[in-house]
XYZ file of C-alpha atoms in Angstrom:
316
model
C 40.946 -34.943 -13.326
C 39.566 -34.523 -8.993
C 36.705 -35.924 -8.232
C 34.272 -33.006 -8.003
C 31.192 -35.078 -5.892
C 32.120 -33.641 -2.460
C 32.169 -30.186 -3.709
C 28.686 -30.984 -5.211
C 27.479 -32.047 -2.755
C 28.041 -29.538 -0.181
C 26.702 -27.001 -3.241
C 23.078 -28.726 -3.081
C 20.025 -27.156 -1.259
C 19.382 -28.159 2.313
C 16.287 -28.587 3.760
C 14.974 -25.510 5.484
C 15.533 -24.929 9.643
C 14.080 -21.965 10.276
C 11.897 -22.540 12.948
C 8.615 -20.728 11.537
C 8.675 -22.911 8.481
C 8.992 -25.970 10.571
C 6.209 -25.096 12.886
C 3.723 -24.634 9.315
C 5.420 -28.511 8.366
C 4.142 -29.709 11.716
C 0.774 -27.851 11.430
C 0.340 -30.035 7.935
C 1.435 -32.976 9.268
C -1.741 -32.260 12.140
C -4.094 -32.744 9.457
C -5.639 -35.873 9.562
C -7.074 -36.121 6.069
C -4.347 -37.200 3.549
C -5.464 -35.076 0.806
C -5.406 -31.790 2.810
C -2.274 -32.351 4.254
C -0.652 -32.874 1.342
C -2.438 -29.735 -0.276
C -1.325 -27.900 2.625
C 2.448 -28.870 1.946
C 2.106 -27.547 -1.100
C 1.099 -24.261 -0.185
C 3.928 -24.074 1.846
C 6.380 -24.884 -1.067
C 4.285 -22.179 -2.828
C 4.882 -19.631 -0.307
C 8.527 -20.195 0.366
C 8.897 -19.969 -4.073
C 9.595 -23.622 -4.225
C 6.210 -24.528 -6.450
C 5.689 -25.881 -9.998
C 6.153 -22.174 -11.348
C 8.767 -19.364 -10.227
C 7.586 -17.084 -7.196
C 8.209 -14.612 -4.846
C 8.922 -16.269 -1.628
C 6.599 -15.300 1.525
C 8.647 -14.539 4.744
C 8.884 -17.315 6.888
C 6.770 -15.867 9.555
C 3.830 -15.276 7.309
C 4.406 -19.122 6.044
C 3.489 -19.968 9.857
C 0.643 -17.665 10.206
C -0.757 -18.696 6.442
C -0.578 -22.492 7.874
C -2.329 -22.069 11.261
C -4.911 -19.687 10.228
C -6.414 -22.828 7.883
C -5.903 -25.767 10.476
C -9.085 -25.412 12.483
C -11.302 -25.097 9.404
C -9.420 -28.100 7.446
C -9.682 -29.870 10.271
C -13.901 -29.275 10.787
C -14.194 -29.731 6.916
C -12.411 -33.488 7.633
C -14.866 -33.732 10.456
C -17.897 -33.162 7.402
C -16.465 -35.651 5.588
C -14.725 -33.843 3.114
C -11.631 -35.650 2.186
C -10.490 -33.518 -0.747
C -9.747 -29.604 -1.682
C -11.417 -30.649 -5.123
C -14.720 -31.035 -2.915
C -14.855 -27.616 -1.170
C -16.970 -25.170 -2.875
C -17.817 -21.500 -2.440
C -20.533 -22.304 0.429
C -18.012 -23.899 2.577
C -15.735 -21.144 2.807
C -18.421 -18.799 3.693
C -20.059 -20.609 6.197
C -16.705 -20.814 7.716
C -16.249 -17.337 7.941
C -19.961 -16.460 8.942
C -19.252 -16.555 12.237
C -16.529 -14.737 12.931
C -15.544 -10.950 12.900
C -12.598 -8.620 12.738
C -9.315 -9.382 12.136
C -10.127 -13.019 12.730
C -12.934 -13.183 9.825
C -9.581 -11.240 7.943
C -6.877 -13.609 8.516
C -9.198 -16.458 7.630
C -9.806 -15.105 4.483
C -6.920 -13.760 3.326
C -5.254 -17.249 3.864
C -8.027 -19.622 1.932
C -7.607 -16.935 -0.823
C -4.297 -17.681 -0.808
C -4.608 -21.528 -0.143
C -6.384 -22.267 -3.037
C -4.870 -19.793 -4.800
C -1.643 -21.645 -4.678
C -3.539 -25.070 -4.587
C -5.019 -24.118 -8.699
C -2.408 -23.045 -10.118
C -0.342 -26.604 -9.156
C -3.396 -27.775 -10.654
C -4.717 -29.257 -7.250
C -7.972 -28.298 -7.841
C -10.071 -27.425 -10.757
C -11.440 -24.046 -9.777
C -11.124 -21.746 -6.787
C -13.778 -21.390 -4.779
C -12.550 -18.298 -2.485
C -11.833 -16.153 -5.720
C -15.368 -14.547 -5.700
C -15.467 -14.383 -2.005
C -15.318 -10.786 -0.573
C -15.341 -9.585 3.105
C -17.016 -6.226 3.626
C -15.015 -3.832 5.606
C -15.578 -2.176 8.976
C -13.059 0.947 7.439
C -14.290 4.417 7.730
C -15.560 5.615 4.540
C -13.401 8.456 3.146
C -15.503 11.796 2.778
C -14.556 14.916 1.164
C -14.302 17.908 3.111
C -17.144 20.398 3.060
C -16.514 23.015 0.246
C -17.639 25.698 2.435
C -13.945 24.629 4.383
C -11.899 24.811 1.411
C -13.206 27.795 -0.752
C -10.543 30.772 -0.133
C -7.961 28.636 1.706
C -4.860 29.766 0.379
C -6.235 33.244 0.806
C -6.329 33.214 4.645
C -2.641 32.004 4.549
C 0.205 34.525 4.318
C 4.091 33.702 3.198
C 4.670 32.091 -0.364
C 6.065 28.487 2.022
C 3.235 28.220 3.757
C 1.181 28.832 0.217
C 3.034 26.573 -1.553
C 2.651 23.535 1.205
C -0.626 23.537 1.177
C -1.019 23.928 -2.689
C 0.845 20.827 -3.139
C -1.519 19.057 -0.126
C -4.915 20.035 -1.495
C -4.019 19.891 -5.094
C -1.549 17.342 -5.158
C -2.455 15.566 -2.469
C 1.668 15.366 -1.180
C 2.220 13.741 2.110
C 3.497 15.828 4.759
C 6.467 13.780 5.065
C 7.194 14.287 1.142
C 7.242 17.683 1.754
C 9.698 18.268 4.131
C 11.974 15.815 2.164
C 11.578 17.617 -1.320
C 14.878 19.037 -2.705
C 15.654 21.768 -4.520
C 16.556 19.691 -7.606
C 13.233 17.918 -7.425
C 11.604 20.920 -8.957
C 12.167 21.300 -12.175
C 10.824 24.829 -13.141
C 11.047 24.860 -17.094
C 9.328 21.506 -17.287
C 6.586 22.421 -14.561
C 7.415 18.510 -13.051
C 7.853 18.258 -9.077
C 9.610 14.800 -8.293
C 8.349 12.969 -5.358
C 10.666 10.501 -3.789
C 9.479 7.264 -2.214
C 12.457 5.079 -0.554
C 12.073 1.558 -1.678
C 9.483 2.142 -4.644
C 10.067 4.176 -8.111
C 10.010 8.370 -7.896
C 6.366 9.489 -8.488
C 6.348 12.690 -10.717
C 3.946 15.301 -10.047
C 3.039 17.787 -12.994
C 2.360 21.452 -11.822
C -0.589 23.407 -13.028
C 0.341 27.360 -13.553
C -1.011 28.540 -10.457
C 1.285 25.986 -8.465
C 4.414 26.967 -10.644
C 3.957 30.971 -9.516
C 3.347 29.660 -6.007
C 6.728 27.729 -6.480
C 8.187 30.675 -8.178
C 7.343 32.788 -5.586
C 8.768 30.735 -2.915
C 12.396 30.167 -4.407
C 12.480 33.534 -5.334
C 11.817 34.768 -1.048
C 14.091 31.784 -0.236
C 17.308 33.147 -2.388
C 16.824 36.945 -1.253
C 16.106 35.855 2.479
C 19.485 33.280 2.472
C 21.505 33.810 -0.295
C 23.855 31.876 1.200
C 22.332 28.250 2.035
C 23.853 25.599 1.025
C 20.761 23.106 2.464
C 19.437 20.729 -0.118
C 16.131 20.948 0.867
C 13.297 23.047 -1.081
C 11.445 23.973 2.572
C 13.721 25.646 4.983
C 13.127 27.954 7.746
C 15.482 30.424 9.737
C 17.364 27.469 11.770
C 17.286 24.884 9.092
C 18.557 27.329 6.277
C 21.916 28.543 7.895
C 22.317 25.092 9.950
C 25.586 23.692 7.396
C 24.519 20.214 7.802
C 21.439 20.870 5.338
C 18.327 19.048 7.737
C 14.891 19.258 6.786
C 12.619 20.986 8.498
C 10.257 18.931 10.836
C 7.212 17.172 10.176
C 5.746 18.765 13.224
C 5.893 22.717 11.699
C 4.219 21.111 8.617
C 1.629 19.745 10.992
C 1.258 23.189 12.960
C 0.691 24.560 9.543
C -2.413 22.927 8.886
C -3.546 23.396 12.465
C -3.262 26.833 12.526
C -5.425 26.574 9.542
C -7.625 24.467 10.748
C -7.685 21.520 8.077
C -5.550 18.777 8.938
C -3.292 17.298 6.205
C -4.054 13.895 6.227
C -7.912 15.334 5.912
C -7.616 17.615 3.271
C -5.529 15.119 0.877
C -8.019 12.518 1.317
C -10.711 15.125 0.248
C -8.375 16.144 -2.738
C -7.910 12.528 -3.446
C -12.316 11.359 -3.382
C -13.318 15.079 -5.399
C -10.534 13.172 -8.091
C -12.714 9.659 -7.549
C -15.985 11.187 -7.813
C -15.506 12.460 -10.912
C -13.197 10.129 -12.737
C -14.361 6.816 -11.158
C -11.082 5.001 -12.675
C -8.113 3.657 -9.806
C -5.924 3.812 -12.621
C -6.073 7.511 -12.980
C -6.041 7.612 -9.024
C -2.895 5.587 -9.379
C -1.404 7.766 -12.016
C -2.031 11.200 -10.293
C -1.198 10.862 -6.568
C 0.637 7.611 -6.896
C -1.467 5.310 -4.864
C -1.565 1.887 -4.623
C -4.053 -0.870 -6.692
C -5.576 -0.974 -3.155
C -5.988 2.405 -1.951
C -7.226 3.568 -5.147
C -9.674 0.884 -5.533
C -10.880 1.895 -1.959
C -11.319 5.517 -2.674
C -13.237 5.144 -5.795
C -15.176 2.481 -3.604
C -15.507 5.229 -1.408
C -16.439 7.927 -4.023
C -19.329 5.497 -5.592
C -20.852 3.156 -2.806
C -23.031 1.329 -5.843
C -19.564 0.295 -7.401
C -18.576 -3.411 -6.724
C -15.229 -4.518 -6.317
C -14.299 -6.853 -9.581
C -13.063 -10.463 -8.647
C -9.838 -11.419 -7.622
C -7.267 -12.505 -10.431
C -5.990 -16.196 -9.581
């Protein structure tokens, strides 16, 4: 039998030669405290997906940025005679964040939170001191539109296509980009369902109410009578795209122009719908189910609609 030793050697994992990871390792090696230096190296291992438990690997640039972000803070702790990550308390992190503002504060906060979450998972600290620390956001509070600007909105719109577009945004918070990409096959008339395509994510299914189903049927009938031979697969067409054999979608600019004529930007009308739902339910999960929002976006809408509520702790 032939010796497989040399072949096995070729299959062994090689050390990473990515320059960003190399720089992150260099940052860790410059830390004066051996315990902190070892902790940051372990942190890098976890971000590379090489910790004690399987995890998703982060991009090399993210790893470099995280290591660079915590470097000055860790050195400052070392000058305070703190020689081990287990000595760091919530107050130490709050003091490090206190003089910072804006993006600088957010970068350090995110990096420290990720660092101590990784160290706790690797059992290098007993508790995560960054777990219950939150930064106040300077993002504008999401507010709904005055009701007098929304009432009777569809009554001011002529044309079945335009009425359906505005209804999908005002009732189901559909994005303008999703409107132009809708296909005729995405609308299931018998079940009253509309599929919203989301590249890279699971499609979101909207269950239409009776009113919106009637609007959709009216547009389909209008489209068929006006362009019976159109082969364009998109649900929304105009006089140019309906007869184009390449089947292009209408432009997003055309959708935005419609909402300019209405006097309400599509993004503002969409936000108004979500905020209104958040006021009634105060449940992020419901917003995620209704509108296909991410956890972060759903929580942000609930907190905007209910400023008295506080976000819960972040799970380790």
